[in-house]
Amino acid sequence: MYHHVKKLMYTVRVDEPDPKFGNMLLEQFGGANGELAAAMQYSIQGLNCEDPGRKDLLMDIGTEELSHLEIVGTLARMHLKPLKSVREEAAADPLIAIAGGGGVNLFNSMGNPWTADYLKITGELDVDLRSNIAAEARAKIVYERLIDFCRDPGTKDALQFLMTREITHMRAFALALESMGKPPLSVGRIAPTAGLVDQFFNDSTGQGDLGEVDTRGPWNEGEPWEFVEAPAFQDLPGAENGGTAIRAQSAPPEGAEAIQEVLVDELRDLLHAEKQLLKALPKMQKAARTQQLQTLLRNHLAETEAQVERLNECLRILGTSARAKPCKGMAGLVEEGEEVMAEGKKKEDAPADLALIGAALRVEHYEIAAYTTARNMALQLAQPAVAQLLTLSLGEEQNAGQLLDQVAQPLMSAARMPSSVLLTV
């Protein structure tokens, strides 16, 4: 729900209207890096976001960008005002003066109409957050350039305010991305080809007319980079073919058999762990008091069933039997969970569920560690199909941990309430 308050987020003042500068301001009104594009991008990302916390972040900032649009639009309208009545000023920009009546419209400074093509929306939260950080950086540069060309003190103050908020938003998006705990280059769920991902192709070689030369730096040298010299020339007649070949398909690492043996052992351990959870989760769901926790545990039971099937498939791909190995670690966690549920019968709803969430989180972190280890070994063995299946399960475990944290937050407050207060979580 949106509600318009008849007050600008920042009160603008224009002492000396400048129609040409007003035209420049339209870049931040209807341009690719402008406030409308930002408002739409963040709001639509928010509508698509399944993560309640980060959804709130996107909607908060998307709404603020609409407020910034109102500030920029007001500034532009005040600067363009002479186009309504002064012939010489109107002649400078007929599109605004004649077609638009001297007011703002959804165009950029060159008269090109705003388009949804400006928006960067992928549906992958970490990818979208990176796009948002870049969008805020671009917008800040546009504001800097507008400030450089601005002659009106009041307008400069407003632009300084808007420019500063771009940094605020950039920081919020960066921290939201960091809080997801994903490695910087972990994009999507399908693992890159091992070996190939670390090769740098020297595809721009020789010396240019202006003295350009091949250079080396942290972007193409040192660990883990493997420098591939002019790959386009390697197969030409007469070429020196002593260079490193492109690793289109990674070769098995040394000691692959030993690593695969460890991986199979890890997978069988995980298989037994997940099968124990198939028995434990219904009991935990029954013991949960709040609807949110019951739903979360029920959904994770369905995920666990799929994870068992993935583990069976991984073992099949590796050419071995889907035989479980007793997992003592999970057995201990399940036993601890049984104690928590027994003790919870004597507690109020909120404390009982908080204790149950604690037990569930210990299970999730145990599984996250196991899946991460197995996935990394599959990558080293150049087993992308196995790595992809394990990455899917790892993502589900990480997501379950985040959801448990979110369910716990309102319970913390509820646990502090007097026992006479009805828990409505």
mmCIF file of N, CA and C in Angstrom, residues 267-371:
data_model
loop_
_atom_site.group_PDB
_atom_site.id
_atom_site.type_symbol
_atom_site.label_atom_id
_atom_site.label_comp_id
_atom_site.label_asym_id
_atom_site.label_seq_id
_atom_site.Cartn_x
_atom_site.Cartn_y
_atom_site.Cartn_z
ATOM 1 N N LEU A 267 29.182 -39.285 1.491
ATOM 2 C CA LEU A 267 27.817 -39.373 0.968
ATOM 3 C C LEU A 267 27.011 -40.443 1.712
ATOM 4 N N ARG A 268 27.642 -41.565 2.011
ATOM 5 C CA ARG A 268 26.939 -42.614 2.751
ATOM 6 C C ARG A 268 26.624 -42.167 4.170
ATOM 7 N N ASP A 269 27.528 -41.402 4.765
ATOM 8 C CA ASP A 269 27.290 -40.841 6.092
ATOM 9 C C ASP A 269 26.112 -39.867 6.049
ATOM 10 N N LEU A 270 26.108 -39.017 5.024
ATOM 11 C CA LEU A 270 25.005 -38.062 4.849
ATOM 12 C C LEU A 270 23.682 -38.779 4.608
ATOM 13 N N LEU A 271 23.724 -39.856 3.838
ATOM 14 C CA LEU A 271 22.506 -40.599 3.540
ATOM 15 C C LEU A 271 21.869 -41.128 4.812
ATOM 16 N N HIS A 272 22.690 -41.661 5.704
ATOM 17 C CA HIS A 272 22.158 -42.157 6.974
ATOM 18 C C HIS A 272 21.653 -41.006 7.839
ATOM 19 N N ALA A 273 22.376 -39.871 7.791
ATOM 20 C CA ALA A 273 21.950 -38.691 8.563
ATOM 21 C C ALA A 273 20.578 -38.221 8.101
ATOM 22 N N GLU A 274 20.383 -38.138 6.792
ATOM 23 C CA GLU A 274 19.101 -37.662 6.264
ATOM 24 C C GLU A 274 17.975 -38.650 6.580
ATOM 25 N N LYS A 275 18.273 -39.951 6.542
ATOM 26 C CA LYS A 275 17.247 -40.943 6.851
ATOM 27 C C LYS A 275 16.837 -40.863 8.325
ATOM 28 N N GLN A 276 17.786 -40.530 9.196
ATOM 29 C CA GLN A 276 17.429 -40.312 10.599
ATOM 30 C C GLN A 276 16.491 -39.114 10.738
ATOM 31 N N LEU A 277 16.774 -38.080 9.936
ATOM 32 C CA LEU A 277 15.934 -36.876 10.002
ATOM 33 C C LEU A 277 14.523 -37.138 9.494
ATOM 34 N N LEU A 278 14.382 -38.038 8.525
ATOM 35 C CA LEU A 278 13.044 -38.371 8.028
ATOM 36 C C LEU A 278 12.159 -38.903 9.159
ATOM 37 N N LYS A 279 12.772 -39.536 10.149
ATOM 38 C CA LYS A 279 12.017 -40.030 11.304
ATOM 39 C C LYS A 279 11.856 -38.956 12.375
ATOM 40 N N ALA A 280 12.867 -38.079 12.495
ATOM 41 C CA ALA A 280 12.851 -37.089 13.577
ATOM 42 C C ALA A 280 11.967 -35.880 13.260
ATOM 43 N N LEU A 281 11.949 -35.449 12.010
ATOM 44 C CA LEU A 281 11.233 -34.211 11.663
ATOM 45 C C LEU A 281 9.727 -34.278 11.955
ATOM 46 N N PRO A 282 9.037 -35.382 11.654
ATOM 47 C CA PRO A 282 7.606 -35.421 12.022
ATOM 48 C C PRO A 282 7.383 -35.250 13.523
ATOM 49 N N LYS A 283 8.274 -35.807 14.345
ATOM 50 C CA LYS A 283 8.148 -35.641 15.795
ATOM 51 C C LYS A 283 8.365 -34.181 16.184
ATOM 52 N N MET A 284 9.350 -33.529 15.535
ATOM 53 C CA MET A 284 9.617 -32.121 15.835
ATOM 54 C C MET A 284 8.443 -31.249 15.412
ATOM 55 N N GLN A 285 7.872 -31.582 14.246
ATOM 56 C CA GLN A 285 6.710 -30.825 13.770
ATOM 57 C C GLN A 285 5.547 -30.950 14.746
ATOM 58 N N LYS A 286 5.331 -32.164 15.264
ATOM 59 C CA LYS A 286 4.248 -32.381 16.219
ATOM 60 C C LYS A 286 4.504 -31.647 17.529
ATOM 61 N N ALA A 287 5.781 -31.545 17.914
ATOM 62 C CA ALA A 287 6.118 -30.875 19.173
ATOM 63 C C ALA A 287 6.063 -29.353 19.057
ATOM 64 N N ALA A 288 6.179 -28.811 17.842
ATOM 65 C CA ALA A 288 6.182 -27.355 17.652
ATOM 66 C C ALA A 288 4.828 -26.771 18.031
ATOM 67 N N ARG A 289 4.847 -25.615 18.639
ATOM 68 C CA ARG A 289 3.599 -24.981 19.100
ATOM 69 C C ARG A 289 3.071 -23.954 18.095
ATOM 70 N N THR A 290 3.973 -23.189 17.454
ATOM 71 C CA THR A 290 3.527 -22.113 16.566
ATOM 72 C C THR A 290 3.341 -22.634 15.150
ATOM 73 N N GLN A 291 2.393 -22.041 14.440
ATOM 74 C CA GLN A 291 2.069 -22.467 13.081
ATOM 75 C C GLN A 291 3.255 -22.291 12.140
ATOM 76 N N GLN A 292 3.992 -21.174 12.307
ATOM 77 C CA GLN A 292 5.128 -20.917 11.425
ATOM 78 C C GLN A 292 6.172 -22.018 11.521
ATOM 79 N N LEU A 293 6.493 -22.427 12.745
ATOM 80 C CA LEU A 293 7.507 -23.460 12.935
ATOM 81 C C LEU A 293 7.011 -24.809 12.425
ATOM 82 N N GLN A 294 5.737 -25.103 12.646
ATOM 83 C CA GLN A 294 5.172 -26.354 12.133
ATOM 84 C C GLN A 294 5.271 -26.409 10.609
ATOM 85 N N THR A 295 4.927 -25.293 9.962
ATOM 86 C CA THR A 295 4.979 -25.243 8.492
ATOM 87 C C THR A 295 6.408 -25.389 7.996
ATOM 88 N N LEU A 296 7.335 -24.707 8.655
ATOM 89 C CA LEU A 296 8.737 -24.768 8.245
ATOM 90 C C LEU A 296 9.262 -26.204 8.337
ATOM 91 N N LEU A 297 8.954 -26.879 9.436
ATOM 92 C CA LEU A 297 9.444 -28.248 9.619
ATOM 93 C C LEU A 297 8.781 -29.206 8.626
ATOM 94 N N ARG A 298 7.508 -28.966 8.330
ATOM 95 C CA ARG A 298 6.823 -29.807 7.343
ATOM 96 C C ARG A 298 7.446 -29.635 5.959
ATOM 97 N N ASN A 299 7.722 -28.385 5.596
ATOM 98 C CA ASN A 299 8.341 -28.126 4.290
ATOM 99 C C ASN A 299 9.738 -28.732 4.207
ATOM 100 N N HIS A 300 10.476 -28.662 5.327
ATOM 101 C CA HIS A 300 11.832 -29.196 5.303
ATOM 102 C C HIS A 300 11.824 -30.726 5.253
ATOM 103 N N LEU A 301 10.756 -31.328 5.763
ATOM 104 C CA LEU A 301 10.630 -32.787 5.643
ATOM 105 C C LEU A 301 10.556 -33.186 4.166
ATOM 106 N N ALA A 302 9.772 -32.422 3.386
ATOM 107 C CA ALA A 302 9.675 -32.696 1.950
ATOM 108 C C ALA A 302 11.028 -32.482 1.266
ATOM 109 N N GLU A 303 11.762 -31.422 1.697
ATOM 110 C CA GLU A 303 13.096 -31.194 1.142
ATOM 111 C C GLU A 303 14.042 -32.347 1.484
ATOM 112 N N THR A 304 13.927 -32.852 2.704
ATOM 113 C CA THR A 304 14.809 -33.937 3.138
ATOM 114 C C THR A 304 14.559 -35.197 2.314
ATOM 115 N N GLU A 305 13.297 -35.461 1.990
ATOM 116 C CA GLU A 305 12.989 -36.612 1.137
ATOM 117 C C GLU A 305 13.678 -36.471 -0.223
ATOM 118 N N ALA A 306 13.650 -35.246 -0.775
ATOM 119 C CA ALA A 306 14.318 -35.009 -2.056
ATOM 120 C C ALA A 306 15.829 -35.132 -1.913
ATOM 121 N N GLN A 307 16.353 -34.723 -0.767
ATOM 122 C CA GLN A 307 17.799 -34.809 -0.539
ATOM 123 C C GLN A 307 18.271 -36.257 -0.471
ATOM 124 N N VAL A 308 17.449 -37.134 0.091
ATOM 125 C CA VAL A 308 17.790 -38.556 0.119
ATOM 126 C C VAL A 308 17.882 -39.091 -1.307
ATOM 127 N N GLU A 309 16.928 -38.686 -2.150
ATOM 128 C CA GLU A 309 16.961 -39.136 -3.540
ATOM 129 C C GLU A 309 18.193 -38.608 -4.259
ATOM 130 N N ARG A 310 18.583 -37.372 -3.976
ATOM 131 C CA ARG A 310 19.784 -36.809 -4.610
ATOM 132 C C ARG A 310 21.032 -37.567 -4.183
ATOM 133 N N LEU A 311 21.118 -37.922 -2.912
ATOM 134 C CA LEU A 311 22.280 -38.667 -2.438
ATOM 135 C C LEU A 311 22.354 -40.041 -3.107
ATOM 136 N N ASN A 312 21.201 -40.694 -3.251
ATOM 137 C CA ASN A 312 21.172 -41.965 -3.969
ATOM 138 C C ASN A 312 21.669 -41.790 -5.403
ATOM 139 N N GLU A 313 21.251 -40.687 -6.043
ATOM 140 C CA GLU A 313 21.668 -40.422 -7.416
ATOM 141 C C GLU A 313 23.164 -40.128 -7.483
ATOM 142 N N CYS A 314 23.690 -39.394 -6.511
ATOM 143 C CA CYS A 314 25.129 -39.097 -6.478
ATOM 144 C C CYS A 314 25.941 -40.389 -6.407
ATOM 145 N N LEU A 315 25.516 -41.287 -5.541
ATOM 146 C CA LEU A 315 26.240 -42.550 -5.396
ATOM 147 C C LEU A 315 26.132 -43.385 -6.676
ATOM 148 N N ARG A 316 24.983 -43.306 -7.338
ATOM 149 C CA ARG A 316 24.828 -44.024 -8.605
ATOM 150 C C ARG A 316 25.785 -43.474 -9.656
ATOM 151 N N ILE A 317 25.879 -42.117 -9.739
ATOM 152 C CA ILE A 317 26.782 -41.487 -10.711
ATOM 153 C C ILE A 317 28.220 -41.906 -10.461
ATOM 154 N N LEU A 318 28.571 -42.060 -9.189
ATOM 155 C CA LEU A 318 29.941 -42.440 -8.829
ATOM 156 C C LEU A 318 30.182 -43.939 -8.970
ATOM 157 N N GLY A 319 29.140 -44.671 -9.393
ATOM 158 C CA GLY A 319 29.303 -46.092 -9.668
ATOM 159 C C GLY A 319 29.390 -46.962 -8.444
ATOM 160 N N THR A 320 28.694 -46.573 -7.386
ATOM 161 C CA THR A 320 28.733 -47.369 -6.155
ATOM 162 C C THR A 320 27.327 -47.533 -5.613
ATOM 163 N N SER A 321 27.164 -48.419 -4.667
ATOM 164 C CA SER A 321 25.835 -48.707 -4.128
ATOM 165 C C SER A 321 25.379 -47.622 -3.163
ATOM 166 N N ALA A 322 24.064 -47.417 -3.128
ATOM 167 C CA ALA A 322 23.486 -46.413 -2.229
ATOM 168 C C ALA A 322 23.299 -47.030 -0.845
ATOM 169 N N ARG A 323 24.412 -47.332 -0.213
ATOM 170 C CA ARG A 323 24.396 -47.975 1.106
ATOM 171 C C ARG A 323 24.757 -46.938 2.157
ATOM 172 N N ALA A 324 23.905 -46.807 3.163
ATOM 173 C CA ALA A 324 24.138 -45.812 4.212
ATOM 174 C C ALA A 324 25.173 -46.308 5.205
ATOM 175 N N LYS A 325 25.956 -45.365 5.720
ATOM 176 C CA LYS A 325 26.933 -45.651 6.760
ATOM 177 C C LYS A 325 26.444 -44.985 8.050
ATOM 178 N N PRO A 326 26.396 -45.699 9.157
ATOM 179 C CA PRO A 326 25.880 -45.117 10.402
ATOM 180 C C PRO A 326 26.530 -43.776 10.725
ATOM 181 N N CYS A 327 25.682 -42.763 10.895
ATOM 182 C CA CYS A 327 26.170 -41.409 11.189
ATOM 183 C C CYS A 327 25.979 -41.139 12.677
ATOM 184 N N LYS A 328 27.045 -41.258 13.443
ATOM 185 C CA LYS A 328 26.966 -41.075 14.895
ATOM 186 C C LYS A 328 26.716 -39.616 15.273
ATOM 187 N N GLY A 329 27.248 -38.708 14.438
ATOM 188 C CA GLY A 329 27.045 -37.291 14.732
ATOM 189 C C GLY A 329 25.577 -36.921 14.711
ATOM 190 N N MET A 330 24.854 -37.336 13.655
ATOM 191 C CA MET A 330 23.426 -37.026 13.574
ATOM 192 C C MET A 330 22.657 -37.774 14.647
ATOM 193 N N ALA A 331 23.089 -39.003 14.959
ATOM 194 C CA ALA A 331 22.406 -39.755 16.012
ATOM 195 C C ALA A 331 22.440 -38.990 17.330
ATOM 196 N N GLY A 332 23.610 -38.373 17.616
ATOM 197 C CA GLY A 332 23.720 -37.586 18.839
ATOM 198 C C GLY A 332 22.830 -36.359 18.816
ATOM 199 N N LEU A 333 22.757 -35.695 17.665
ATOM 200 C CA LEU A 333 21.907 -34.501 17.546
ATOM 201 C C LEU A 333 20.432 -34.863 17.672
ATOM 202 N N VAL A 334 20.033 -35.981 17.073
ATOM 203 C CA VAL A 334 18.639 -36.425 17.172
ATOM 204 C C VAL A 334 18.289 -36.763 18.616
ATOM 205 N N GLU A 335 19.214 -37.432 19.304
ATOM 206 C CA GLU A 335 18.981 -37.763 20.710
ATOM 207 C C GLU A 335 18.835 -36.496 21.543
ATOM 208 N N GLU A 336 19.680 -35.522 21.253
ATOM 209 C CA GLU A 336 19.574 -34.245 21.969
ATOM 210 C C GLU A 336 18.234 -33.580 21.683
ATOM 211 N N GLY A 337 17.767 -33.675 20.422
ATOM 212 C CA GLY A 337 16.468 -33.121 20.067
ATOM 213 C C GLY A 337 15.327 -33.787 20.816
ATOM 214 N N GLU A 338 15.440 -35.109 21.031
ATOM 215 C CA GLU A 338 14.416 -35.826 21.799
ATOM 216 C C GLU A 338 14.340 -35.271 23.218
ATOM 217 N N GLU A 339 15.497 -34.990 23.820
ATOM 218 C CA GLU A 339 15.517 -34.431 25.173
ATOM 219 C C GLU A 339 14.876 -33.049 25.203
ATOM 220 N N VAL A 340 15.174 -32.245 24.168
ATOM 221 C CA VAL A 340 14.598 -30.895 24.091
ATOM 222 C C VAL A 340 13.073 -30.970 24.004
ATOM 223 N N MET A 341 12.571 -31.908 23.195
ATOM 224 C CA MET A 341 11.116 -32.034 23.055
ATOM 225 C C MET A 341 10.475 -32.513 24.349
ATOM 226 N N ALA A 342 11.146 -33.415 25.053
ATOM 227 C CA ALA A 342 10.604 -33.898 26.324
ATOM 228 C C ALA A 342 10.548 -32.780 27.360
ATOM 229 N N GLU A 343 11.617 -31.995 27.443
ATOM 230 C CA GLU A 343 11.653 -30.883 28.395
ATOM 231 C C GLU A 343 10.681 -29.782 27.994
ATOM 232 N N GLY A 344 10.427 -29.641 26.667
ATOM 233 C CA GLY A 344 9.548 -28.580 26.188
ATOM 234 C C GLY A 344 8.114 -28.749 26.639
ATOM 235 N N LYS A 345 7.721 -29.981 26.964
ATOM 236 C CA LYS A 345 6.342 -30.217 27.410
ATOM 237 C C LYS A 345 6.030 -29.468 28.701
ATOM 238 N N LYS A 346 7.076 -29.129 29.448
ATOM 239 C CA LYS A 346 6.873 -28.426 30.713
ATOM 240 C C LYS A 346 6.963 -26.910 30.569
ATOM 241 N N LYS A 347 7.236 -26.426 29.358
ATOM 242 C CA LYS A 347 7.480 -24.995 29.153
ATOM 243 C C LYS A 347 6.313 -24.315 28.459
ATOM 244 N N GLU A 348 6.319 -22.972 28.529
ATOM 245 C CA GLU A 348 5.376 -22.176 27.756
ATOM 246 C C GLU A 348 5.696 -22.325 26.263
ATOM 247 N N ASP A 349 4.773 -21.875 25.421
ATOM 248 C CA ASP A 349 4.910 -22.081 23.972
ATOM 249 C C ASP A 349 6.195 -21.478 23.407
ATOM 250 N N ALA A 350 6.439 -20.195 23.697
ATOM 251 C CA ALA A 350 7.583 -19.518 23.081
ATOM 252 C C ALA A 350 8.916 -20.127 23.513
ATOM 253 N N PRO A 351 9.166 -20.325 24.820
ATOM 254 C CA PRO A 351 10.436 -20.942 25.210
ATOM 255 C C PRO A 351 10.603 -22.358 24.654
ATOM 256 N N ALA A 352 9.515 -23.109 24.594
ATOM 257 C CA ALA A 352 9.596 -24.478 24.066
ATOM 258 C C ALA A 352 10.009 -24.461 22.601
ATOM 259 N N ASP A 353 9.419 -23.553 21.824
ATOM 260 C CA ASP A 353 9.746 -23.493 20.403
ATOM 261 C C ASP A 353 11.147 -22.942 20.174
ATOM 262 N N LEU A 354 11.585 -22.012 21.015
ATOM 263 C CA LEU A 354 12.946 -21.499 20.885
ATOM 264 C C LEU A 354 13.969 -22.601 21.123
ATOM 265 N N ALA A 355 13.713 -23.447 22.108
ATOM 266 C CA ALA A 355 14.624 -24.562 22.377
ATOM 267 C C ALA A 355 14.615 -25.542 21.201
ATOM 268 N N LEU A 356 13.419 -25.774 20.628
ATOM 269 C CA LEU A 356 13.310 -26.678 19.485
ATOM 270 C C LEU A 356 14.049 -26.118 18.273
ATOM 271 N N ILE A 357 13.955 -24.805 18.071
ATOM 272 C CA ILE A 357 14.677 -24.159 16.971
ATOM 273 C C ILE A 357 16.181 -24.297 17.173
ATOM 274 N N GLY A 358 16.641 -24.165 18.412
ATOM 275 C CA GLY A 358 18.061 -24.337 18.695
ATOM 276 C C GLY A 358 18.553 -25.721 18.306
ATOM 277 N N ALA A 359 17.744 -26.734 18.628
ATOM 278 C CA ALA A 359 18.117 -28.101 18.261
ATOM 279 C C ALA A 359 18.127 -28.271 16.744
ATOM 280 N N ALA A 360 17.134 -27.678 16.087
ATOM 281 C CA ALA A 360 17.047 -27.785 14.623
ATOM 282 C C ALA A 360 18.209 -27.065 13.951
ATOM 283 N N LEU A 361 18.611 -25.917 14.492
ATOM 284 C CA LEU A 361 19.730 -25.176 13.903
ATOM 285 C C LEU A 361 21.034 -25.952 14.025
ATOM 286 N N ARG A 362 21.217 -26.664 15.134
ATOM 287 C CA ARG A 362 22.431 -27.477 15.266
ATOM 288 C C ARG A 362 22.472 -28.559 14.192
ATOM 289 N N VAL A 363 21.307 -29.108 13.890
ATOM 290 C CA VAL A 363 21.226 -30.106 12.819
ATOM 291 C C VAL A 363 21.574 -29.471 11.477
ATOM 292 N N GLU A 364 21.009 -28.284 11.201
ATOM 293 C CA GLU A 364 21.253 -27.620 9.909
ATOM 294 C C GLU A 364 22.734 -27.303 9.723
ATOM 295 N N HIS A 365 23.374 -26.802 10.761
ATOM 296 C CA HIS A 365 24.790 -26.448 10.624
ATOM 297 C C HIS A 365 25.661 -27.703 10.433
ATOM 298 N N TYR A 366 25.266 -28.786 11.075
ATOM 299 C CA TYR A 366 25.977 -30.046 10.865
ATOM 300 C C TYR A 366 25.865 -30.460 9.397
ATOM 301 N N GLU A 367 24.657 -30.362 8.842
ATOM 302 C CA GLU A 367 24.437 -30.758 7.449
ATOM 303 C C GLU A 367 25.125 -29.802 6.482
ATOM 304 N N ILE A 368 25.097 -28.517 6.791
ATOM 305 C CA ILE A 368 25.765 -27.542 5.922
ATOM 306 C C ILE A 368 27.256 -27.872 5.811
ATOM 307 N N ALA A 369 27.877 -28.201 6.939
ATOM 308 C CA ALA A 369 29.293 -28.555 6.918
ATOM 309 C C ALA A 369 29.534 -29.811 6.087
ATOM 310 N N ALA A 370 28.658 -30.804 6.230
ATOM 311 C CA ALA A 370 28.834 -32.062 5.501
ATOM 312 C C ALA A 370 28.628 -31.876 4.005
ATOM 313 N N TYR A 371 27.582 -31.142 3.642
ATOM 314 C CA TYR A 371 27.313 -30.928 2.209
ATOM 315 C C TYR A 371 28.397 -30.067 1.565
#
